[in-house]
Amino acid sequence: MLDTLTFGFLGGGNMASALIGGLVSRGVPASAIRVVDPFDDARQRLARTLGVQTLAAPDAAFGASDVIVLAVKPQQFRDAVASLAPLLKNNLIISVAAGIRLQDMQRWMGTTRLVRAMPNTPALAGMGMTGLAAAAGLSDDDRAIATSVAEAVGQCVWVEDDGQIDAVTAISGSGPAYVFYFVEAMERAATEMGLSAEQGRKLAVETFRGAAALAAESPEPVSTLRERVTSKGGTTYAALTSMDASGIKDAFVRAMHAAAARGREMGAEFGKD
Ligand SMILES: NC(=O)c1ccc[n+]([C@@H]2O[C@H](COP(=O)([O-])OP(=O)(O)OC[C@H]3O[C@@H](n4cnc5c(N)ncnc54)[C@H](OP(=O)(O)O)[C@@H]3O)[C@@H](O)[C@H]2O)c1
């Protein structure tokens, strides 16, 4: 389905590069992709590594792309879409910008063919998890296109409304950092117990990879998987009892509420005019 469409990317940074790489690997011809980035180095890198057409500013052909992906930083978003809006031709717009609400994009661009996406950095390794929210009235065809774009770099879930994207941000958007945080703790514990940092990193990273694969393929609740490695009085039991005594799970849940609250604040901040 994607290979018949033309794509315009506003912003040619990390997330745009991951998505473009995914689209090209799914059969979208590089010649069907135009990327706008004001930074000369970024344009040269994109043209060299992905073979796409690059521009310093949007032009009429860019504004006529079937699908336009907005992939600039939230702070750059307002200015970037101001120059794009007059060129739009009722295209499907997919924004990956953190914290920018659908209602504000609708106001700034005067369109309702809009999807707000929240990917995460594993998209760079083709294993992204993206939450998607549609503007009211989006057609099934447009939903299918947005699904295929997100699936070019991993998997996706649709949520009911824009507000739930703050929850997606708190769970999977910021989530890779939580995993890295726990890997850091496991690495530290490993070195404190006499292993090398390299051994600690490998043990921790592969444990996350393996446990995630097991959870993904198992129909059972993760609590059952956890209980299965926690025999009473054993080593895992000692570790989890220590975590419970320190209130780790509650603190972790609170942390994600803090992330969602910050997402709501950022939405209000970026969309105030
Ligand atoms: N990376 C992630 O994990 C992640 C996850 C979820 C969502 N996102 C969202 O994805 C968006 C892009 O993130 P990123 O990590 O890819 O950022 P990035 O690497 O900084 O990419 C943004 C690019 O857009 C360019 N740009 C700035 N102003 C522009 C304009 N007016 N027109 C066109 N391009 C312009 C920037 O150029 P300069 O460098 O010259 O400013 C930069 O190359 C952000 O809104 C972020 O919130 C990222």
PDB file of C-alpha atoms and ligand atoms in Angstrom:
ATOM      1  CA  MET A   1       0.000   0.000   0.000  1.00  0.00           C
ATOM      2  CA  LEU A   2       2.774   2.438   0.939  1.00  0.00           C
ATOM      3  CA  ASP A   3       4.747   1.965  -2.272  1.00  0.00           C
ATOM      4  CA  THR A   4       2.228   3.979  -4.308  1.00  0.00           C
ATOM      5  CA  LEU A   5       2.408   7.053  -2.061  1.00  0.00           C
ATOM      6  CA  THR A   6       4.703  10.058  -1.911  1.00  0.00           C
ATOM      7  CA  PHE A   7       6.090  11.151   1.450  1.00  0.00           C
ATOM      8  CA  GLY A   8       7.331  14.461   2.795  1.00  0.00           C
ATOM      9  CA  PHE A   9       9.307  14.600   6.032  1.00  0.00           C
ATOM     10  CA  LEU A  10       9.564  17.937   7.809  1.00  0.00           C
ATOM     11  CA  GLY A  11      12.735  17.478   9.886  1.00  0.00           C
ATOM     12  CA  GLY A  12      15.443  15.009   8.975  1.00  0.00           C
ATOM     13  CA  GLY A  13      16.775  13.993  12.410  1.00  0.00           C
ATOM     14  CA  ASN A  14      16.903  10.686  14.253  1.00  0.00           C
ATOM     15  CA  MET A  15      13.234   9.761  14.214  1.00  0.00           C
ATOM     16  CA  ALA A  16      12.741  10.823  10.589  1.00  0.00           C
ATOM     17  CA  SER A  17      15.818   8.794   9.553  1.00  0.00           C
ATOM     18  CA  ALA A  18      14.488   5.705  11.348  1.00  0.00           C
ATOM     19  CA  LEU A  19      11.066   6.043   9.695  1.00  0.00           C
ATOM     20  CA  ILE A  20      12.533   6.711   6.237  1.00  0.00           C
ATOM     21  CA  GLY A  21      14.829   3.688   6.584  1.00  0.00           C
ATOM     22  CA  GLY A  22      11.816   1.584   7.561  1.00  0.00           C
ATOM     23  CA  LEU A  23       9.712   2.830   4.651  1.00  0.00           C
ATOM     24  CA  VAL A  24      12.485   2.202   2.123  1.00  0.00           C
ATOM     25  CA  SER A  25      12.997  -1.316   3.486  1.00  0.00           C
ATOM     26  CA  ARG A  26       9.223  -1.879   3.022  1.00  0.00           C
ATOM     27  CA  GLY A  27       9.468  -1.044  -0.652  1.00  0.00           C
ATOM     28  CA  VAL A  28       8.804   2.703  -0.748  1.00  0.00           C
ATOM     29  CA  PRO A  29      11.138   4.060  -3.454  1.00  0.00           C
ATOM     30  CA  ALA A  30      13.597   6.614  -2.061  1.00  0.00           C
ATOM     31  CA  SER A  31      12.609   8.834  -5.008  1.00  0.00           C
ATOM     32  CA  ALA A  32       9.095   9.078  -3.516  1.00  0.00           C
ATOM     33  CA  ILE A  33      10.451  10.642  -0.300  1.00  0.00           C
ATOM     34  CA  ARG A  34      11.314  14.319   0.131  1.00  0.00           C
ATOM     35  CA  VAL A  35      12.917  15.583   3.316  1.00  0.00           C
ATOM     36  CA  VAL A  36      13.083  19.177   4.489  1.00  0.00           C
ATOM     37  CA  ASP A  37      15.862  20.042   6.927  1.00  0.00           C
ATOM     38  CA  PRO A  38      17.518  23.453   7.231  1.00  0.00           C
ATOM     39  CA  PHE A  39      20.784  21.828   8.326  1.00  0.00           C
ATOM     40  CA  ASP A  40      23.113  21.210   5.384  1.00  0.00           C
ATOM     41  CA  ASP A  41      24.924  18.277   7.060  1.00  0.00           C
ATOM     42  CA  ALA A  42      21.633  16.527   7.782  1.00  0.00           C
ATOM     43  CA  ARG A  43      20.537  16.905   4.134  1.00  0.00           C
ATOM     44  CA  GLN A  44      23.823  15.534   2.825  1.00  0.00           C
ATOM     45  CA  ARG A  45      23.700  12.574   5.237  1.00  0.00           C
ATOM     46  CA  LEU A  46      20.122  11.731   4.256  1.00  0.00           C
ATOM     47  CA  ALA A  47      20.811  11.986   0.529  1.00  0.00           C
ATOM     48  CA  ARG A  48      23.964   9.857   0.906  1.00  0.00           C
ATOM     49  CA  THR A  49      22.654   7.154   3.243  1.00  0.00           C
ATOM     50  CA  LEU A  50      19.033   6.866   2.112  1.00  0.00           C
ATOM     51  CA  GLY A  51      19.057   8.330  -1.386  1.00  0.00           C
ATOM     52  CA  VAL A  52      16.064  10.591  -0.714  1.00  0.00           C
ATOM     53  CA  GLN A  53      15.464  14.046  -2.177  1.00  0.00           C
ATOM     54  CA  THR A  54      16.309  16.829   0.252  1.00  0.00           C
ATOM     55  CA  LEU A  55      15.342  20.497   0.508  1.00  0.00           C
ATOM     56  CA  ALA A  56      16.228  23.366   2.842  1.00  0.00           C
ATOM     57  CA  ALA A  57      12.611  24.580   3.021  1.00  0.00           C
ATOM     58  CA  PRO A  58       9.237  23.186   1.941  1.00  0.00           C
ATOM     59  CA  ASP A  59       8.193  23.907  -1.645  1.00  0.00           C
ATOM     60  CA  ALA A  60       5.001  23.255  -3.622  1.00  0.00           C
ATOM     61  CA  ALA A  61       5.997  19.666  -4.526  1.00  0.00           C
ATOM     62  CA  PHE A  62       6.731  18.922  -0.870  1.00  0.00           C
ATOM     63  CA  GLY A  63       3.380  20.424   0.120  1.00  0.00           C
ATOM     64  CA  ALA A  64       1.649  18.106  -2.363  1.00  0.00           C
ATOM     65  CA  SER A  65       3.099  14.857  -0.870  1.00  0.00           C
ATOM     66  CA  ASP A  66       0.399  12.269  -0.136  1.00  0.00           C
ATOM     67  CA  VAL A  67       1.653  11.867   3.436  1.00  0.00           C
ATOM     68  CA  ILE A  68       3.568  14.477   5.415  1.00  0.00           C
ATOM     69  CA  VAL A  69       5.422  13.426   8.551  1.00  0.00           C
ATOM     70  CA  LEU A  70       6.203  16.196  11.023  1.00  0.00           C
ATOM     71  CA  ALA A  71       9.433  15.189  12.754  1.00  0.00           C
ATOM     72  CA  VAL A  72      10.877  18.376  14.211  1.00  0.00           C
ATOM     73  CA  LYS A  73      11.534  19.041  17.887  1.00  0.00           C
ATOM     74  CA  PRO A  74       8.490  20.351  19.791  1.00  0.00           C
ATOM     75  CA  GLN A  75      10.226  23.720  20.316  1.00  0.00           C
ATOM     76  CA  GLN A  76      10.703  24.069  16.517  1.00  0.00           C
ATOM     77  CA  PHE A  77       7.224  22.823  15.648  1.00  0.00           C
ATOM     78  CA  ARG A  78       5.192  26.044  15.602  1.00  0.00           C
ATOM     79  CA  ASP A  79       7.627  27.895  13.313  1.00  0.00           C
ATOM     80  CA  ALA A  80       8.178  24.869  11.097  1.00  0.00           C
ATOM     81  CA  VAL A  81       4.465  24.323  10.393  1.00  0.00           C
ATOM     82  CA  ALA A  82       3.881  28.056   9.845  1.00  0.00           C
ATOM     83  CA  SER A  83       5.929  27.867   6.631  1.00  0.00           C
ATOM     84  CA  LEU A  84       4.333  24.571   5.632  1.00  0.00           C
ATOM     85  CA  ALA A  85       0.643  25.343   6.257  1.00  0.00           C
ATOM     86  CA  PRO A  86       0.049  27.536   3.156  1.00  0.00           C
ATOM     87  CA  LEU A  87       1.463  24.751   0.916  1.00  0.00           C
ATOM     88  CA  LEU A  88      -0.712  21.911   2.233  1.00  0.00           C
ATOM     89  CA  LYS A  89      -3.189  20.181  -0.086  1.00  0.00           C
ATOM     90  CA  ASN A  90      -5.384  18.314   2.391  1.00  0.00           C
ATOM     91  CA  ASN A  91      -2.657  15.643   2.747  1.00  0.00           C
ATOM     92  CA  LEU A  92      -2.542  13.052   5.507  1.00  0.00           C
ATOM     93  CA  ILE A  93      -0.385  14.587   8.257  1.00  0.00           C
ATOM     94  CA  ILE A  94       1.369  12.382  10.814  1.00  0.00           C
ATOM     95  CA  SER A  95       3.137  14.186  13.647  1.00  0.00           C
ATOM     96  CA  VAL A  96       5.710  12.430  15.816  1.00  0.00           C
ATOM     97  CA  ALA A  97       6.479  15.575  17.833  1.00  0.00           C
ATOM     98  CA  ALA A  98       6.300  14.963  21.570  1.00  0.00           C
ATOM     99  CA  GLY A  99       3.755  17.045  23.443  1.00  0.00           C
ATOM    100  CA  ILE A 100       2.062  18.741  20.455  1.00  0.00           C
ATOM    101  CA  ARG A 101      -1.721  18.177  20.705  1.00  0.00           C
ATOM    102  CA  LEU A 102      -4.062  17.381  17.815  1.00  0.00           C
ATOM    103  CA  GLN A 103      -6.298  20.349  18.630  1.00  0.00           C
ATOM    104  CA  ASP A 104      -3.351  22.756  18.298  1.00  0.00           C
ATOM    105  CA  MET A 105      -2.130  21.181  15.055  1.00  0.00           C
ATOM    106  CA  GLN A 106      -5.666  21.450  13.678  1.00  0.00           C
ATOM    107  CA  ARG A 107      -5.720  25.139  14.553  1.00  0.00           C
ATOM    108  CA  TRP A 108      -2.268  25.854  13.097  1.00  0.00           C
ATOM    109  CA  MET A 109      -2.691  23.874   9.873  1.00  0.00           C
ATOM    110  CA  GLY A 110      -6.445  24.026   9.301  1.00  0.00           C
ATOM    111  CA  THR A 111      -6.700  20.297   8.568  1.00  0.00           C
ATOM    112  CA  THR A 112      -8.411  17.307  10.149  1.00  0.00           C
ATOM    113  CA  ARG A 113      -6.539  14.578   8.214  1.00  0.00           C
ATOM    114  CA  LEU A 114      -4.245  14.301  11.205  1.00  0.00           C
ATOM    115  CA  VAL A 115      -2.598  11.588  13.269  1.00  0.00           C
ATOM    116  CA  ARG A 116      -0.516  12.148  16.363  1.00  0.00           C
ATOM    117  CA  ALA A 117       2.095   9.450  16.836  1.00  0.00           C
ATOM    118  CA  MET A 118       4.366   8.761  19.769  1.00  0.00           C
ATOM    119  CA  PRO A 119       7.184   6.421  18.727  1.00  0.00           C
ATOM    120  CA  ASN A 120      10.174   5.437  20.841  1.00  0.00           C
ATOM    121  CA  THR A 121      13.908   5.123  20.186  1.00  0.00           C
ATOM    122  CA  PRO A 122      13.941   1.333  19.583  1.00  0.00           C
ATOM    123  CA  ALA A 123      12.439   2.427  16.234  1.00  0.00           C
ATOM    124  CA  LEU A 124      16.084   3.127  15.353  1.00  0.00           C
ATOM    125  CA  ALA A 125      16.647  -0.644  15.631  1.00  0.00           C
ATOM    126  CA  GLY A 126      13.364  -1.513  13.857  1.00  0.00           C
ATOM    127  CA  MET A 127      11.759  -2.503  17.178  1.00  0.00           C
ATOM    128  CA  GLY A 128       9.813   0.642  17.977  1.00  0.00           C
ATOM    129  CA  MET A 129       6.540   0.831  19.822  1.00  0.00           C
ATOM    130  CA  THR A 130       4.295   3.646  18.644  1.00  0.00           C
ATOM    131  CA  GLY A 131       1.046   4.956  20.083  1.00  0.00           C
ATOM    132  CA  LEU A 132      -1.296   6.586  17.549  1.00  0.00           C
ATOM    133  CA  ALA A 133      -4.264   8.931  18.026  1.00  0.00           C
ATOM    134  CA  ALA A 134      -6.461  10.155  15.174  1.00  0.00           C
ATOM    135  CA  ALA A 135      -8.223  13.472  14.763  1.00  0.00           C
ATOM    136  CA  ALA A 136     -12.025  13.042  14.803  1.00  0.00           C
ATOM    137  CA  GLY A 137     -13.416  11.700  11.542  1.00  0.00           C
ATOM    138  CA  LEU A 138     -10.181  10.251  10.142  1.00  0.00           C
ATOM    139  CA  SER A 139     -10.974   7.689   7.431  1.00  0.00           C
ATOM    140  CA  ASP A 140     -10.159   3.988   7.695  1.00  0.00           C
ATOM    141  CA  ASP A 141      -7.816   4.339   4.720  1.00  0.00           C
ATOM    142  CA  ASP A 142      -5.831   7.051   6.474  1.00  0.00           C
ATOM    143  CA  ARG A 143      -5.682   4.937   9.647  1.00  0.00           C
ATOM    144  CA  ALA A 144      -4.349   2.048   7.589  1.00  0.00           C
ATOM    145  CA  ILE A 145      -1.636   4.257   6.068  1.00  0.00           C
ATOM    146  CA  ALA A 146      -0.585   5.565   9.514  1.00  0.00           C
ATOM    147  CA  THR A 147      -0.532   1.998  10.849  1.00  0.00           C
ATOM    148  CA  SER A 148       1.746   0.899   7.985  1.00  0.00           C
ATOM    149  CA  VAL A 149       4.093   3.852   8.535  1.00  0.00           C
ATOM    150  CA  ALA A 150       4.407   3.031  12.255  1.00  0.00           C
ATOM    151  CA  GLU A 151       4.827  -0.680  11.490  1.00  0.00           C
ATOM    152  CA  ALA A 152       7.727   0.114   9.160  1.00  0.00           C
ATOM    153  CA  VAL A 153       9.785   0.578  12.376  1.00  0.00           C
ATOM    154  CA  GLY A 154       8.084  -1.879  14.736  1.00  0.00           C
ATOM    155  CA  GLN A 155       4.606  -2.186  16.196  1.00  0.00           C
ATOM    156  CA  CYS A 156       1.820   0.210  17.121  1.00  0.00           C
ATOM    157  CA  VAL A 157      -1.354   0.624  19.142  1.00  0.00           C
ATOM    158  CA  TRP A 158      -4.193   3.067  18.461  1.00  0.00           C
ATOM    159  CA  VAL A 159      -5.558   4.935  21.475  1.00  0.00           C
ATOM    160  CA  GLU A 160      -8.972   6.556  21.824  1.00  0.00           C
ATOM    161  CA  ASP A 161      -7.979  10.170  22.036  1.00  0.00           C
ATOM    162  CA  ASP A 162      -5.162  12.640  22.147  1.00  0.00           C
ATOM    163  CA  GLY A 163      -5.109  12.722  25.970  1.00  0.00           C
ATOM    164  CA  GLN A 164      -4.130   9.054  26.070  1.00  0.00           C
ATOM    165  CA  ILE A 165      -0.963   9.849  24.111  1.00  0.00           C
ATOM    166  CA  ASP A 166       0.354  11.320  27.389  1.00  0.00           C
ATOM    167  CA  ALA A 167      -0.038   7.838  28.892  1.00  0.00           C
ATOM    168  CA  VAL A 168       1.690   6.254  25.878  1.00  0.00           C
ATOM    169  CA  THR A 169       4.508   8.786  26.292  1.00  0.00           C
ATOM    170  CA  ALA A 170       4.839   7.863  29.966  1.00  0.00           C
ATOM    171  CA  ILE A 171       4.918   4.102  29.306  1.00  0.00           C
ATOM    172  CA  SER A 172       6.637   3.399  25.980  1.00  0.00           C
ATOM    173  CA  GLY A 173       7.836   6.831  24.780  1.00  0.00           C
ATOM    174  CA  SER A 174      10.009   7.433  27.834  1.00  0.00           C
ATOM    175  CA  GLY A 175      10.134   3.689  28.577  1.00  0.00           C
ATOM    176  CA  PRO A 176      13.479   2.895  26.947  1.00  0.00           C
ATOM    177  CA  ALA A 177      15.127   5.230  29.493  1.00  0.00           C
ATOM    178  CA  TYR A 178      13.568   3.233  32.346  1.00  0.00           C
ATOM    179  CA  VAL A 179      15.032   0.039  30.896  1.00  0.00           C
ATOM    180  CA  PHE A 180      18.457   1.691  30.545  1.00  0.00           C
ATOM    181  CA  TYR A 181      18.137   2.885  34.152  1.00  0.00           C
ATOM    182  CA  PHE A 182      17.560  -0.666  35.351  1.00  0.00           C
ATOM    183  CA  VAL A 183      20.382  -1.954  33.146  1.00  0.00           C
ATOM    184  CA  GLU A 184      22.675   0.635  34.766  1.00  0.00           C
ATOM    185  CA  ALA A 185      21.652  -0.616  38.217  1.00  0.00           C
ATOM    186  CA  MET A 186      22.256  -4.234  37.188  1.00  0.00           C
ATOM    187  CA  GLU A 187      25.652  -3.316  35.703  1.00  0.00           C
ATOM    188  CA  ARG A 188      26.599  -1.564  38.937  1.00  0.00           C
ATOM    189  CA  ALA A 189      25.549  -4.519  41.051  1.00  0.00           C
ATOM    190  CA  ALA A 190      27.515  -6.826  38.753  1.00  0.00           C
ATOM    191  CA  THR A 191      30.730  -4.824  39.151  1.00  0.00           C
ATOM    192  CA  GLU A 192      30.196  -4.555  42.934  1.00  0.00           C
ATOM    193  CA  MET A 193      30.079  -8.360  42.946  1.00  0.00           C
ATOM    194  CA  GLY A 194      33.334  -8.717  41.023  1.00  0.00           C
ATOM    195  CA  LEU A 195      32.179  -9.029  37.393  1.00  0.00           C
ATOM    196  CA  SER A 196      33.463  -6.690  34.678  1.00  0.00           C
ATOM    197  CA  ALA A 197      31.265  -3.825  33.418  1.00  0.00           C
ATOM    198  CA  GLU A 198      31.152  -5.566  30.049  1.00  0.00           C
ATOM    199  CA  GLN A 199      29.946  -8.815  31.592  1.00  0.00           C
ATOM    200  CA  GLY A 200      27.379  -6.908  33.649  1.00  0.00           C
ATOM    201  CA  ARG A 201      26.060  -5.097  30.589  1.00  0.00           C
ATOM    202  CA  LYS A 202      25.727  -8.291  28.584  1.00  0.00           C
ATOM    203  CA  LEU A 203      24.039 -10.184  31.420  1.00  0.00           C
ATOM    204  CA  ALA A 204      21.582  -7.335  32.010  1.00  0.00           C
ATOM    205  CA  VAL A 205      20.781  -6.462  28.367  1.00  0.00           C
ATOM    206  CA  GLU A 206      20.289 -10.068  27.306  1.00  0.00           C
ATOM    207  CA  THR A 207      18.115 -10.704  30.357  1.00  0.00           C
ATOM    208  CA  PHE A 208      15.844  -7.819  29.298  1.00  0.00           C
ATOM    209  CA  ARG A 209      15.788  -9.074  25.720  1.00  0.00           C
ATOM    210  CA  GLY A 210      15.005 -12.649  26.785  1.00  0.00           C
ATOM    211  CA  ALA A 211      12.408 -11.725  29.402  1.00  0.00           C
ATOM    212  CA  ALA A 212      10.691  -9.353  26.952  1.00  0.00           C
ATOM    213  CA  ALA A 213      10.614 -12.085  24.276  1.00  0.00           C
ATOM    214  CA  LEU A 214       9.173 -14.546  26.777  1.00  0.00           C
ATOM    215  CA  ALA A 215       6.501 -12.070  27.916  1.00  0.00           C
ATOM    216  CA  ALA A 216       5.645 -11.188  24.290  1.00  0.00           C
ATOM    217  CA  GLU A 217       5.087 -14.793  23.264  1.00  0.00           C
ATOM    218  CA  SER A 218       3.386 -16.027  26.453  1.00  0.00           C
ATOM    219  CA  PRO A 219      -0.408 -15.794  26.828  1.00  0.00           C
ATOM    220  CA  GLU A 220       0.026 -15.790  30.623  1.00  0.00           C
ATOM    221  CA  PRO A 221       0.028 -12.675  32.803  1.00  0.00           C
ATOM    222  CA  VAL A 222       3.551 -11.394  33.497  1.00  0.00           C
ATOM    223  CA  SER A 223       2.868 -11.893  37.215  1.00  0.00           C
ATOM    224  CA  THR A 224       2.670 -15.651  36.507  1.00  0.00           C
ATOM    225  CA  LEU A 225       5.972 -15.536  34.647  1.00  0.00           C
ATOM    226  CA  ARG A 226       7.484 -13.680  37.595  1.00  0.00           C
ATOM    227  CA  GLU A 227       6.100 -16.152  40.132  1.00  0.00           C
ATOM    228  CA  ARG A 228       7.547 -19.020  38.115  1.00  0.00           C
ATOM    229  CA  VAL A 229      11.103 -17.764  38.736  1.00  0.00           C
ATOM    230  CA  THR A 230      10.425 -16.870  42.377  1.00  0.00           C
ATOM    231  CA  SER A 231      10.557 -19.942  44.587  1.00  0.00           C
ATOM    232  CA  LYS A 232       9.823 -19.130  48.194  1.00  0.00           C
ATOM    233  CA  GLY A 233      13.018 -18.597  50.166  1.00  0.00           C
ATOM    234  CA  GLY A 234      15.161 -18.560  46.995  1.00  0.00           C
ATOM    235  CA  THR A 235      17.396 -15.892  45.471  1.00  0.00           C
ATOM    236  CA  THR A 236      14.756 -14.137  43.330  1.00  0.00           C
ATOM    237  CA  TYR A 237      12.448 -14.119  46.357  1.00  0.00           C
ATOM    238  CA  ALA A 238      15.191 -12.378  48.359  1.00  0.00           C
ATOM    239  CA  ALA A 239      15.608  -9.737  45.645  1.00  0.00           C
ATOM    240  CA  LEU A 240      11.880  -9.071  45.179  1.00  0.00           C
ATOM    241  CA  THR A 241      11.252  -8.970  48.944  1.00  0.00           C
ATOM    242  CA  SER A 242      14.004  -6.350  49.191  1.00  0.00           C
ATOM    243  CA  MET A 243      12.441  -4.342  46.305  1.00  0.00           C
ATOM    244  CA  ASP A 244       8.984  -4.514  47.919  1.00  0.00           C
ATOM    245  CA  ALA A 245      10.415  -3.369  51.256  1.00  0.00           C
ATOM    246  CA  SER A 246      11.859  -0.338  49.431  1.00  0.00           C
ATOM    247  CA  GLY A 247       8.550   0.393  47.690  1.00  0.00           C
ATOM    248  CA  ILE A 248      10.142   0.129  44.232  1.00  0.00           C
ATOM    249  CA  LYS A 249       6.982  -0.810  42.330  1.00  0.00           C
ATOM    250  CA  ASP A 250       4.903   2.026  43.789  1.00  0.00           C
ATOM    251  CA  ALA A 251       7.726   4.508  43.177  1.00  0.00           C
ATOM    252  CA  PHE A 252       8.021   3.310  39.589  1.00  0.00           C
ATOM    253  CA  VAL A 253       4.272   3.700  38.998  1.00  0.00           C
ATOM    254  CA  ARG A 254       4.452   7.215  40.499  1.00  0.00           C
ATOM    255  CA  ALA A 255       7.327   8.007  38.131  1.00  0.00           C
ATOM    256  CA  MET A 256       5.157   7.210  35.106  1.00  0.00           C
ATOM    257  CA  HIS A 257       2.347   9.411  36.455  1.00  0.00           C
ATOM    258  CA  ALA A 258       4.956  12.179  36.730  1.00  0.00           C
ATOM    259  CA  ALA A 259       5.946  11.635  33.087  1.00  0.00           C
ATOM    260  CA  ALA A 260       2.295  11.803  31.939  1.00  0.00           C
ATOM    261  CA  ALA A 261       1.713  14.963  33.993  1.00  0.00           C
ATOM    262  CA  ARG A 262       4.774  16.559  32.381  1.00  0.00           C
ATOM    263  CA  GLY A 263       3.398  15.556  28.959  1.00  0.00           C
ATOM    264  CA  ARG A 264       0.121  17.360  29.741  1.00  0.00           C
ATOM    265  CA  GLU A 265       2.033  20.426  30.923  1.00  0.00           C
ATOM    266  CA  MET A 266       4.152  20.453  27.764  1.00  0.00           C
ATOM    267  CA  GLY A 267       1.032  20.165  25.598  1.00  0.00           C
ATOM    268  CA  ALA A 268      -0.469  23.213  27.305  1.00  0.00           C
ATOM    269  CA  GLU A 269       2.829  25.105  27.076  1.00  0.00           C
ATOM    270  CA  PHE A 270       3.497  24.410  23.378  1.00  0.00           C
ATOM    271  CA  GLY A 271      -0.135  24.986  22.384  1.00  0.00           C
ATOM    272  CA  LYS A 272      -0.744  28.222  24.284  1.00  0.00           C
ATOM    273  CA  ASP A 273      -1.000  30.408  21.191  1.00  0.00           C
TER     274      ASP A 273
HETATM  275  N1  LIG B   1      13.949  10.415  19.331  1.00  0.00           N
HETATM  276  C1  LIG B   1      12.942   9.894  20.032  1.00  0.00           C
HETATM  277  O1  LIG B   1      13.049   8.979  20.833  1.00  0.00           O
HETATM  278  C2  LIG B   1      11.552  10.371  19.863  1.00  0.00           C
HETATM  279  C3  LIG B   1      10.503   9.611  20.378  1.00  0.00           C
HETATM  280  C4  LIG B   1       9.208  10.078  20.215  1.00  0.00           C
HETATM  281  C5  LIG B   1       9.002  11.274  19.569  1.00  0.00           C
HETATM  282  N2  LIG B   1      10.053  11.978  19.103  1.00  0.00           N
HETATM  283  C6  LIG B   1       9.796  13.244  18.483  1.00  0.00           C
HETATM  284  O2  LIG B   1      10.284  13.245  17.175  1.00  0.00           O
HETATM  285  C7  LIG B   1      10.619  14.583  16.843  1.00  0.00           C
HETATM  286  C8  LIG B   1      11.990  14.567  16.233  1.00  0.00           C
HETATM  287  O3  LIG B   1      12.920  14.069  17.184  1.00  0.00           O
HETATM  288  P1  LIG B   1      14.391  13.671  16.771  1.00  0.00           P
HETATM  289  O4  LIG B   1      14.981  12.938  17.906  1.00  0.00           O
HETATM  290  O5  LIG B   1      14.363  13.052  15.439  1.00  0.00           O
HETATM  291  O6  LIG B   1      15.011  15.140  16.709  1.00  0.00           O
HETATM  292  P2  LIG B   1      16.228  15.687  15.862  1.00  0.00           P
HETATM  293  O7  LIG B   1      17.190  14.584  15.582  1.00  0.00           O
HETATM  294  O8  LIG B   1      16.715  16.944  16.517  1.00  0.00           O
HETATM  295  O9  LIG B   1      15.528  16.046  14.474  1.00  0.00           O
HETATM  296  C9  LIG B   1      14.829  17.220  14.219  1.00  0.00           C
HETATM  297  C10 LIG B   1      15.356  17.773  12.886  1.00  0.00           C
HETATM  298  O10 LIG B   1      14.484  18.777  12.398  1.00  0.00           O
HETATM  299  C11 LIG B   1      15.270  19.843  11.899  1.00  0.00           C
HETATM  300  N3  LIG B   1      14.530  21.108  11.835  1.00  0.00           N
HETATM  301  C12 LIG B   1      14.536  22.146  12.707  1.00  0.00           C
HETATM  302  N4  LIG B   1      13.729  23.140  12.289  1.00  0.00           N
HETATM  303  C13 LIG B   1      13.187  22.724  11.127  1.00  0.00           C
HETATM  304  C14 LIG B   1      12.298  23.316  10.196  1.00  0.00           C
HETATM  305  N5  LIG B   1      11.782  24.517  10.388  1.00  0.00           N
HETATM  306  N6  LIG B   1      11.960  22.615   9.105  1.00  0.00           N
HETATM  307  C15 LIG B   1      12.456  21.393   8.895  1.00  0.00           C
HETATM  308  N7  LIG B   1      13.331  20.774   9.746  1.00  0.00           N
HETATM  309  C16 LIG B   1      13.694  21.438  10.841  1.00  0.00           C
HETATM  310  C17 LIG B   1      16.419  19.880  12.860  1.00  0.00           C
HETATM  311  O11 LIG B   1      17.480  20.628  12.311  1.00  0.00           O
HETATM  312  P3  LIG B   1      18.525  21.367  13.334  1.00  0.00           P
HETATM  313  O12 LIG B   1      19.312  20.268  13.956  1.00  0.00           O
HETATM  314  O13 LIG B   1      19.310  22.238  12.416  1.00  0.00           O
HETATM  315  O14 LIG B   1      17.699  22.123  14.336  1.00  0.00           O
HETATM  316  C18 LIG B   1      16.738  18.389  13.019  1.00  0.00           C
HETATM  317  O15 LIG B   1      17.577  17.906  11.994  1.00  0.00           O
HETATM  318  C19 LIG B   1      10.561  15.395  18.126  1.00  0.00           C
HETATM  319  O16 LIG B   1       9.399  16.194  18.154  1.00  0.00           O
HETATM  320  C20 LIG B   1      10.495  14.373  19.203  1.00  0.00           C
HETATM  321  O17 LIG B   1       9.709  14.820  20.275  1.00  0.00           O
HETATM  322  C21 LIG B   1      11.334  11.558  19.212  1.00  0.00           C
END
